[in-house]
Coordinates of C-alpha atoms in Angstrom, one line a residue:
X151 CA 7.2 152.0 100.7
X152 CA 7.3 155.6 101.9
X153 CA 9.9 157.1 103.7
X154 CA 13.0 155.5 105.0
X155 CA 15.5 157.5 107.4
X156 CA 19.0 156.2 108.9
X157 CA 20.1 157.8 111.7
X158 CA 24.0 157.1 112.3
X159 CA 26.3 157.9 115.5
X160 CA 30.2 157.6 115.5
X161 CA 31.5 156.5 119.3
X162 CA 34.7 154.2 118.2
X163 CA 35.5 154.9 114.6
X164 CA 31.6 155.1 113.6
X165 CA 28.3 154.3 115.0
X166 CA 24.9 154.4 112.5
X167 CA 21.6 154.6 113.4
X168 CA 18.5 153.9 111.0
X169 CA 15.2 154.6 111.5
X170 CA 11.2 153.1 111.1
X171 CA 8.5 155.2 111.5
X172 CA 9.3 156.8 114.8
X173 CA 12.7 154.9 115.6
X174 CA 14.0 153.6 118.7
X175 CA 17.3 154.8 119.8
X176 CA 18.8 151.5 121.2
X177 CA 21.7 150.7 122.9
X178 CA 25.1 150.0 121.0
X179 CA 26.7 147.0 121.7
X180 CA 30.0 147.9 123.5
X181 CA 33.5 145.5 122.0
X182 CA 34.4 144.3 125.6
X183 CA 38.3 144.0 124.7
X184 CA 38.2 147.8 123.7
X185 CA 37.3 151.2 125.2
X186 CA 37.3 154.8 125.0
X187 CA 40.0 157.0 126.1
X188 CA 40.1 160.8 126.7
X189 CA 42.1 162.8 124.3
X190 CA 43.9 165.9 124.6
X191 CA 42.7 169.1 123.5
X192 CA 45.7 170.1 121.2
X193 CA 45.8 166.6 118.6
X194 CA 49.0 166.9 117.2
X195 CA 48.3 166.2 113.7
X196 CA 50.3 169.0 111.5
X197 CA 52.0 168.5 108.0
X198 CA 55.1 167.6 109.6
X199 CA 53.6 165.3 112.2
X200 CA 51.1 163.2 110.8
X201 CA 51.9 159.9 112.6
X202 CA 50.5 161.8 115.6
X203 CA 47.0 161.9 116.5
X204 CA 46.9 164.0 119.9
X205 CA 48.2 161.6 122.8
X206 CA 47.9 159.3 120.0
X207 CA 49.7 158.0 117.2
X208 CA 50.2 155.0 114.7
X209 CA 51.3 152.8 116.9
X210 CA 48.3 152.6 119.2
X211 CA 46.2 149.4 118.8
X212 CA 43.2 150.7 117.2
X213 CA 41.5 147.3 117.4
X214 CA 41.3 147.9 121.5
X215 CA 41.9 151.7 122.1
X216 CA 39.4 154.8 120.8
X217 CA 39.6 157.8 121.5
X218 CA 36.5 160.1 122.9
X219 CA 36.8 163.4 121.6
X220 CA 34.1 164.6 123.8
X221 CA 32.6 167.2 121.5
X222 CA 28.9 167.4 120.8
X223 CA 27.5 164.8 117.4
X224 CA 28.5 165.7 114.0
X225 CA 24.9 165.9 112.0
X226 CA 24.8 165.1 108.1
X227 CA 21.4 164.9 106.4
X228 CA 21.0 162.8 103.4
X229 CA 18.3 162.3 100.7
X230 CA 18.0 159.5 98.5
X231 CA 16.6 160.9 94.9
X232 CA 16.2 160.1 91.0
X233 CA 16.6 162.0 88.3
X234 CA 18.1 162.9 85.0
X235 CA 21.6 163.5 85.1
X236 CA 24.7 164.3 82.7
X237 CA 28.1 164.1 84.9
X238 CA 29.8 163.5 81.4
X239 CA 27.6 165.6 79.0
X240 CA 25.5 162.4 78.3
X241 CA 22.1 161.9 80.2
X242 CA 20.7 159.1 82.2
X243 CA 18.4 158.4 85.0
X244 CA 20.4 158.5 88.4
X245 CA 19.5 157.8 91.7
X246 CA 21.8 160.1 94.4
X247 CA 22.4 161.1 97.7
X248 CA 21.2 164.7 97.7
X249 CA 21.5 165.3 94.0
X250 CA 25.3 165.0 93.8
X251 CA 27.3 162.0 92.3
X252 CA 29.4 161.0 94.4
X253 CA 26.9 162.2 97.4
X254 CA 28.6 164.1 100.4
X255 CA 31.6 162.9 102.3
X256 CA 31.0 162.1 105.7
X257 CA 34.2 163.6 107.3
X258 CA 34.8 162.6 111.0
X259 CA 37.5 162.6 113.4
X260 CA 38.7 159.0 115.0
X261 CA 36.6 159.1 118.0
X262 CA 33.7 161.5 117.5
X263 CA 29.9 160.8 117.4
X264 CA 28.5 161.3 114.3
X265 CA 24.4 161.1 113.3
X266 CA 23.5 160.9 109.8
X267 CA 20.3 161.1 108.5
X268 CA 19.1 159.3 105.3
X269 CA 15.8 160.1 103.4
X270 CA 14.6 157.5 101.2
X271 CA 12.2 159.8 98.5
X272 CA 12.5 157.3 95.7
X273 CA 9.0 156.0 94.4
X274 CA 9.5 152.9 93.2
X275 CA 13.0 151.8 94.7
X276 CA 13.9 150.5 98.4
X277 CA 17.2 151.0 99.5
X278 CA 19.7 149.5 102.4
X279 CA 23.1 151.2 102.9
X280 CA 26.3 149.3 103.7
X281 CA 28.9 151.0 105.2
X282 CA 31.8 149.5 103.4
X283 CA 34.9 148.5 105.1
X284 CA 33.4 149.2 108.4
X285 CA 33.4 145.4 110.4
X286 CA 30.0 145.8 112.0
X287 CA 31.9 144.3 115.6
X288 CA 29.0 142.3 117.6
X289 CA 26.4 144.1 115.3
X290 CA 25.9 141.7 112.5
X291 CA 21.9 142.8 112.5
X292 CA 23.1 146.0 110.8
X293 CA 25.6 145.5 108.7
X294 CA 22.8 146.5 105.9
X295 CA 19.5 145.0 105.1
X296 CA 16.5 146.1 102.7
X297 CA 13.9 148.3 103.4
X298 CA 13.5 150.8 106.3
X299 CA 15.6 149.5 109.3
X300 CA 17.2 151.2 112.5
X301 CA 20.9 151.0 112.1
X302 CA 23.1 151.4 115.0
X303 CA 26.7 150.4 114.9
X304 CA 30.6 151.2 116.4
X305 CA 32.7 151.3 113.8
X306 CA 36.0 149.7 115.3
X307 CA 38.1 150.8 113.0
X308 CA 24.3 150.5 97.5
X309 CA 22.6 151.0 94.5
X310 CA 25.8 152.2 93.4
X311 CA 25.8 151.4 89.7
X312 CA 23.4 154.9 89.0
X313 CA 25.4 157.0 91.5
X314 CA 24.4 156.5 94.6
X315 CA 27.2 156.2 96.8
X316 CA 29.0 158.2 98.8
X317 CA 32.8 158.5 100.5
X318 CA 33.2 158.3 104.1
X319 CA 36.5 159.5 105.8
X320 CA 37.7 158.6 109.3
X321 CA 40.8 161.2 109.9
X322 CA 43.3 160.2 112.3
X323 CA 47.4 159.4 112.1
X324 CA 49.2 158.8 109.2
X325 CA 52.4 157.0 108.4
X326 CA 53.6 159.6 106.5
X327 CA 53.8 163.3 106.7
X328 CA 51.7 165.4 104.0
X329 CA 50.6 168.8 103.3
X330 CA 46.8 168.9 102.5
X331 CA 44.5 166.0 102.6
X332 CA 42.5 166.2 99.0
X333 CA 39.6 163.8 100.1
X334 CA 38.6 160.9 98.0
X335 CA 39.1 160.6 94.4
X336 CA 36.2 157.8 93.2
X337 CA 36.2 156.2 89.9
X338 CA 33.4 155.6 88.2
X339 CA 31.4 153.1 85.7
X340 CA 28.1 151.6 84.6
X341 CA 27.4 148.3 83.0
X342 CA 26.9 146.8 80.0
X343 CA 30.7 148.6 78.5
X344 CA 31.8 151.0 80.4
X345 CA 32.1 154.1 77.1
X346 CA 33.5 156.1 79.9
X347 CA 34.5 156.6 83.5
X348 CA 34.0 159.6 86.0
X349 CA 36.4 160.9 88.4
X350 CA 34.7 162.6 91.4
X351 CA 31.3 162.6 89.4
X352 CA 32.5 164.2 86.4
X353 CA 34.1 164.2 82.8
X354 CA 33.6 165.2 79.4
X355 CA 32.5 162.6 76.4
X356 CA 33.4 163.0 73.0
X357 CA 30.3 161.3 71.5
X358 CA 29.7 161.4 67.6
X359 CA 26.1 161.0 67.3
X360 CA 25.4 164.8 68.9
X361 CA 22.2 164.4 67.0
X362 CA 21.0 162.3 70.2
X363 CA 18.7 164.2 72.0
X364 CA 20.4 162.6 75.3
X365 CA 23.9 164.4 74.4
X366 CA 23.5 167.8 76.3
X367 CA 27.2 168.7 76.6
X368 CA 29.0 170.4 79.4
X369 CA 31.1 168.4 80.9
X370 CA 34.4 168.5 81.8
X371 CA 37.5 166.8 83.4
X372 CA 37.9 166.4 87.1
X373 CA 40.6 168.9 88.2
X374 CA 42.7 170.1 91.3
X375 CA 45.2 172.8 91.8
X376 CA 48.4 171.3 93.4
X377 CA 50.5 174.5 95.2
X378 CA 54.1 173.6 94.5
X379 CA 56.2 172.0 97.3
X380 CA 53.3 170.5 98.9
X381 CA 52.2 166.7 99.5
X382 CA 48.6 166.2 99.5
X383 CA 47.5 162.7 100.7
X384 CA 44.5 161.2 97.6
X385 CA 42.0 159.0 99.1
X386 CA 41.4 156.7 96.0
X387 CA 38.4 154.7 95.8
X388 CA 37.1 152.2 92.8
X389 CA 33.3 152.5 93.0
X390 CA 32.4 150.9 89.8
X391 CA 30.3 148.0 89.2
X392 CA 32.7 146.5 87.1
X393 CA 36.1 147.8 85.9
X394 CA 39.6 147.5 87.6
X395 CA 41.6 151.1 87.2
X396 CA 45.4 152.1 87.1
X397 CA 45.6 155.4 88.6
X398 CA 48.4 157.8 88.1
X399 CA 49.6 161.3 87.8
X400 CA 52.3 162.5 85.0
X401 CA 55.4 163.0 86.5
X402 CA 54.7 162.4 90.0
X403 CA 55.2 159.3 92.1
X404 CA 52.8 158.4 94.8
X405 CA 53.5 157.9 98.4
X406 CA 51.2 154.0 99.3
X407 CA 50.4 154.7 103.0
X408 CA 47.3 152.8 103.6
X409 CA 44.5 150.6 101.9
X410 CA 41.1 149.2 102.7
X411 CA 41.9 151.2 105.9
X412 CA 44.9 149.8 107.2
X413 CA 48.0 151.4 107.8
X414 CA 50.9 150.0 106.1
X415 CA 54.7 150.8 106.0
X416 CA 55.1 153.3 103.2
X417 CA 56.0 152.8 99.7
X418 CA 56.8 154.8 96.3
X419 CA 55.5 153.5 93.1
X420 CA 54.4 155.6 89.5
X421 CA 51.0 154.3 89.4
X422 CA 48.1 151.8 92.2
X423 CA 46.0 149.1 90.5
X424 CA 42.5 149.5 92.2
X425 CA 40.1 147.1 92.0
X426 CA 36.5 147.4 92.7
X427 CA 35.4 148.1 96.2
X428 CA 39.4 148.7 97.1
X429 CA 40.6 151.9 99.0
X430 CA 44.0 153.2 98.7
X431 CA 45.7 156.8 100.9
X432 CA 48.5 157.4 98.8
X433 CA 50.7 160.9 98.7
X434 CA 51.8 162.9 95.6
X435 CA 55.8 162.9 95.6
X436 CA 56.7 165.9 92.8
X437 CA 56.1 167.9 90.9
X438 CA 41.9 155.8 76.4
X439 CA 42.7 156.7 79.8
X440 CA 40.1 158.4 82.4
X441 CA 41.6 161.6 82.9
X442 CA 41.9 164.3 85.7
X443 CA 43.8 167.4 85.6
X444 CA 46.0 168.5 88.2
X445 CA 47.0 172.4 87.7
X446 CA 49.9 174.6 89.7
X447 CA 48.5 177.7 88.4
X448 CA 44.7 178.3 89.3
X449 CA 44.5 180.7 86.4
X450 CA 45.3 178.0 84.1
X451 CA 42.1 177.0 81.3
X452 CA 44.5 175.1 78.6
X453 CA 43.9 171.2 78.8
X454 CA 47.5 169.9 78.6
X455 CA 49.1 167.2 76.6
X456 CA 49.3 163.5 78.5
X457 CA 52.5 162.3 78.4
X458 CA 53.6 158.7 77.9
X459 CA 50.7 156.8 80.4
X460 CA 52.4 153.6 83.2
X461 CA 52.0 150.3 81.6
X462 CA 48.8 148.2 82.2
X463 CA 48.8 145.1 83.9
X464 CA 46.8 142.7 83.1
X465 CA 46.7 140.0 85.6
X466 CA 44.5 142.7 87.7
X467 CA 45.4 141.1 90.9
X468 CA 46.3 144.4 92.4
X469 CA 49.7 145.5 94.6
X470 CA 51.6 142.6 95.1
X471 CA 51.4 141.4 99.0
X472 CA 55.4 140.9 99.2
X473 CA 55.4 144.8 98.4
X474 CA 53.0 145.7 101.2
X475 CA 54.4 145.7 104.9
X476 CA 51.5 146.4 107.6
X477 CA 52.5 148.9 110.2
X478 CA 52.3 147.2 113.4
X479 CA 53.9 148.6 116.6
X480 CA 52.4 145.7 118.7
X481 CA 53.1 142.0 118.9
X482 CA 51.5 139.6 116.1
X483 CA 51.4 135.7 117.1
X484 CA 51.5 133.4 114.1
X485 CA 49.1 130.9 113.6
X486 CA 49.9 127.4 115.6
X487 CA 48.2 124.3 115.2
X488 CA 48.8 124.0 111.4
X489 CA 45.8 123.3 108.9
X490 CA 45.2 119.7 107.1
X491 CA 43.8 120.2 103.5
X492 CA 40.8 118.2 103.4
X493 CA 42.1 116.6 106.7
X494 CA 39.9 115.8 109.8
X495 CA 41.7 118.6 111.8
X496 CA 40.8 121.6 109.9
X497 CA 39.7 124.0 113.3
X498 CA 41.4 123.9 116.1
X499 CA 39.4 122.6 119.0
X500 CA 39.3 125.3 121.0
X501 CA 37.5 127.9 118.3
X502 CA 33.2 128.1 118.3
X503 CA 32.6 125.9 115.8
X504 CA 29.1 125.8 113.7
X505 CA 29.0 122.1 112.3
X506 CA 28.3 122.0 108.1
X507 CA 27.1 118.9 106.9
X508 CA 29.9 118.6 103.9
X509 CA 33.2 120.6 102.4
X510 CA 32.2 121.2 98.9
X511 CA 36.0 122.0 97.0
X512 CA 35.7 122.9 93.1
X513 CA 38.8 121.6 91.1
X514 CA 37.3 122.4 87.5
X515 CA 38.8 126.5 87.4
X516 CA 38.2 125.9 82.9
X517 CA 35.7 128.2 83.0
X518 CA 36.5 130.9 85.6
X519 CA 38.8 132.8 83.5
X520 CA 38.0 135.9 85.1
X521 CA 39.3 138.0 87.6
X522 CA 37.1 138.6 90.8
X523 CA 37.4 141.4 93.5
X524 CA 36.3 139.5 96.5
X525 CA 34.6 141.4 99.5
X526 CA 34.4 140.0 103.2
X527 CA 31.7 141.7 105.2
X528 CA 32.6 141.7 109.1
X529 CA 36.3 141.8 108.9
X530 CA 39.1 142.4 107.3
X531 CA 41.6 139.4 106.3
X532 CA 45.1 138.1 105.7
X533 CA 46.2 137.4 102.0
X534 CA 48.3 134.3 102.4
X535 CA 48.4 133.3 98.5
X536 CA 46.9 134.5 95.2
X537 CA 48.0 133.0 92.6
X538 CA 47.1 130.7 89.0
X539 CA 46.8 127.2 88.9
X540 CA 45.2 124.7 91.3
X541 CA 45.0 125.0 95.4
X542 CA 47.3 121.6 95.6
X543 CA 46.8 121.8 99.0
X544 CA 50.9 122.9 99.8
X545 CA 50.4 125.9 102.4
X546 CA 54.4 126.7 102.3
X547 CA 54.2 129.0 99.3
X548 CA 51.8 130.9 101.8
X549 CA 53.2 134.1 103.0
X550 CA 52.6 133.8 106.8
X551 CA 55.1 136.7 107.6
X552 CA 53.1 139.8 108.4
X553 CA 51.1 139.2 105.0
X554 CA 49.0 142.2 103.5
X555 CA 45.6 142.4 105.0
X556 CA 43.1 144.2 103.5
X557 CA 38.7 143.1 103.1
X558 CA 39.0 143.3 99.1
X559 CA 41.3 141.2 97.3
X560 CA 41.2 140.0 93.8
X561 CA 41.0 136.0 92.9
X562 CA 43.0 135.4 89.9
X563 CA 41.1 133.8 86.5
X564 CA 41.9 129.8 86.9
X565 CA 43.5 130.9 89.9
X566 CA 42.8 130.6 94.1
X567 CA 43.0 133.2 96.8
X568 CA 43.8 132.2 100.0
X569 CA 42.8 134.0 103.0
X570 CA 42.9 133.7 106.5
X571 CA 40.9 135.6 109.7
X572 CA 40.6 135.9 113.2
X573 CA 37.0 134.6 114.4
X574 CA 36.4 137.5 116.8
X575 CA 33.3 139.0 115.3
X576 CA 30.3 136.8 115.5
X577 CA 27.5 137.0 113.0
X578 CA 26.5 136.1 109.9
X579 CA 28.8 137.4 107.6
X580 CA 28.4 137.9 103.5
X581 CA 31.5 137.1 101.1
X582 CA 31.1 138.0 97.7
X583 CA 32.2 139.2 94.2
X584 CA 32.0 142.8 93.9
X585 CA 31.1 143.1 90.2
X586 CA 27.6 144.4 90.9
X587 CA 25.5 141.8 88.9
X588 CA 27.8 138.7 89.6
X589 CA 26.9 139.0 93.1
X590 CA 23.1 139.8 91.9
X591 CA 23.5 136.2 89.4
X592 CA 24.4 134.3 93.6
X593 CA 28.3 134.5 93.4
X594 CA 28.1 135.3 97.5
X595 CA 28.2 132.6 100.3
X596 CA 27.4 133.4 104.1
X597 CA 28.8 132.3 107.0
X598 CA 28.0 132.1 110.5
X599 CA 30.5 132.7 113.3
X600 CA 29.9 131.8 117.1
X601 CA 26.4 131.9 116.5
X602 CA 25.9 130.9 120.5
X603 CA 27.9 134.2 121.1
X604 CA 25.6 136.8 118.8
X605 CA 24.6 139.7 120.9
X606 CA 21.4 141.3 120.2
X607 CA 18.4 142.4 122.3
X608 CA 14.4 142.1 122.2
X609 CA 14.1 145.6 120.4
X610 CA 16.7 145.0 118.0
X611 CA 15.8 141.9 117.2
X612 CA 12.1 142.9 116.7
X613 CA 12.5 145.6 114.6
X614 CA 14.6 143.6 112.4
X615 CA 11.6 140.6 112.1
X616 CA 9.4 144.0 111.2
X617 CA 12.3 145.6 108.5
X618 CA 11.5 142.1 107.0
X619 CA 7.9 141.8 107.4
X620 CA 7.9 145.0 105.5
X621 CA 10.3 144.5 102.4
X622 CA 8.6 141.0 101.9
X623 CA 5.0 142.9 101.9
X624 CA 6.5 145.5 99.9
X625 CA 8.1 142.9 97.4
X626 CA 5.6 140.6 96.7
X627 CA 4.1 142.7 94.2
X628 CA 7.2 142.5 91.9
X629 CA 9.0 140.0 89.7
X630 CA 12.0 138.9 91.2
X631 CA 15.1 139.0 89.0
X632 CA 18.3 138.1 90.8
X633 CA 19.5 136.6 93.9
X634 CA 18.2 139.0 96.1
X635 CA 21.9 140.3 97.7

């Protein structure tokens, strides 16, 4: 398949570019409802002012408003590799982003432009990279395809399972003040059982058949040295293929600021539920798990004693959506016109409209006794309901008042979720179980919004027909095993 390379820019929160062969460097669709705004030179951003962002702050509406920082593109340079690796003392083939699991962070500021460039040097493997969490606005042709492809995007706002993945984070206000921002903290697993988890690409493995010639030893627990008196902000993210973790810290309570990357009003709890594909910012409070050390005294070597670990729950559907408040500074209408459960008034008339031919609803939940982490590409949603039992149809248990909103939430076993979304992003959009091989077996849907109002242009839409052209060519030669997502 050769070579593939991504070229990314960041104008509004991000921008990516891919490219084939010799790329082309189109234009980026612009949001018409938004724009970029200069921003002062000093950004007010310190530990005791972290709501502020320069002239900016938490209460600007970042779905219309962006700042331009003016500076010249931030570069990062990416490879995609394969190799033997041990991050826990046991080795197994890996594919990774410059030989590192987790692969750099892209670290930006809101506002800057930002070019990455991705190397595809595996032999036998294609690749496509999705930027999670990022909404793709007016750019559904990149939101990630397979093969070599030019992706170009403004961020408004993976072959994963072996490593490769990365963390990406946007810096900008906070709703709470902290001392030192820590980066992300990414929790790790691989199917069939998950023996053992990483945290940051590393931990240790106390296996008892050393006589395997694939135990090679060395590794060791994730740790961080905490100065006392200081709040650092964790940027927790769940990038296994199929485990939900509790995450905790002895004798500290954390600080819930944000999640999936939305602000929300602040909250103190012991411990955050994180399902896979979920974010959460939280801050540190005070001074058979997966275990990281945190240390006040960088001379320390001694691996302490755990103390007694935050009780497990295990309905895994995450925080609880009367606990989070969004922070919103400006005006939120409620929805009007009311919906009619398998009614003949289900859309409103005046919303874009693609005609189905029939409403397929599944009533037999016997066998879905599983929890799901479900993942909306192209937005971010409202969580109305999430609960056990039958949809009956009744919408006044839904929470309608400023309800958490987030793009993954967990479905219940013999359960519904109920979500809701503003159709301002047309495209065709993928929703789909996040447990790597469920949405492999076809538990994904897509959805077309406003498909009269897609934008794209001749070179976009050509070099997609040829990304296409190519995978399929490159393809044929293989058996096909899953669904193809």
């Amino acid at each position: 398949m050769g070579q593939d390379y991504v070229v990314a820019s960041l104008f509004s929160l991000f921008t990516i570019f891919a490219g084939l062969g010799g790329s082309l460097a189109l234009s980026i669709p612009r949001d018409p409802e938004s724009s970029l705004q200069p921003r002062q030179e000093a950004c007010e951003n310190t530990p005791t002012s972290r709501h502020y962002w320069g002239e900016f702050n938490t209460d600007t509406n970042y779905y219309a408003v962006t700042p331009d920082t003016g500076g010249p593109p931030k570069e990062f340079w990416l490879s995609v590799v394969e190799g033997p690796y041990a991050p826990d003392s046991y080795n197994r083939t890996c594919m990774t982003f410059n030989g590192t699991i987790p692969g750099p962070t892209i670290i930006a500021d809101w506002g800057d432009e930002v070019i990455i460039y991705v190397t595809n040097n595996m032999a036998s493997n294609g690749t496509s990279i999705h930027w999670h969490g990022l909404r793709m606005l007016d750019n559904t042709l990149n939101d990630g395809v397979p093969g070599t492809m030019t992706y170009r995007f403004r961020a408004t706002y993976l072959q994963y399972a072996k490593g490769l993945f990365g963390g990406m984070i946007l810096r900008g206000p906070t709703t709470a003040d902290y001392d030192e921002d820590l980066g992300y903290v990414a929790r790790l697993g691989a199917p069939p059982i998950m023996y053992n988890g990483l945290i940051n690409g590393t931990n240790s493995f106390d296996y008892s058949n050393e006589d395997d010639a694939k135990y090679v030893g060395g590794g060791k627990k994730f740790e961080v040295v905490f100065e006392p008196g200081k709040k650092y902000l964790l940027r927790l993210v769940n990038v296994t293929v199929d485990g939900v973790f509790q995450f905790s810290i002895d004798g500290h309570n954390l600080q819930v600021v944000a999640y999936d990357l939305v602000p929300i009003v602040l909250y103190t709890i012991d411990s955050v539920q994180v399902a896979i594909g979920q974010r959460y910012d939280v801050i540190n409070r005070n001074a058979g798990d997966i275990t990281g050390i945190v240390r006040y005294d960088a001379g320390s070597t001694a691996d302490p004693e755990t103390e007694s670990g935050v009780e497990l729950s295990t309905s895994c559907l995450g925080e609880s959506p009367e606990k989070t408040v969004l922070y919103l500074s400006f005006d939120v209408t409620n929805f009007g016109g009311g919906v009619i459960f398998k009614g003949k008034s289900l859309f409103l008339t005046e919303y874009n409209v693609v005609p189905v031919e029939a409403i397929l609803v599944i009533q037999d939940i016997s066998n879905l006794r599983l929890t799901y982490p479900i993942y909306l590409h192209g937005h971010d949603f409202w969580v109305l309901a999430a609960e056990t039992g039958l949809f009956d149809g009744d919408t006044t248990r839904f929470n309608t008042a400023n309800p958490s909103r987030r793009d993954t939430a967990t479905l219940p076993g013999n359960g519904y979720l109920a979500i809701a979304f503003r159709l301002d992003n047309p495209g065709a959009w993928l929703v789909h179980c996040h447990i790597a091989w469920h949405a492999s077996q076809g538990l994904a849907l897509e959805f077309v919004e406003s498909q009269e109002a897609i934008q794209s242009d001749d070179g976009s839409v050509r070099v997609f027909n040829d990304t296409c052209a190519s995978w399929l060519e490159w393809t044929s030669i293989w058996e096909r095993e899953d669904s193809g997502i």
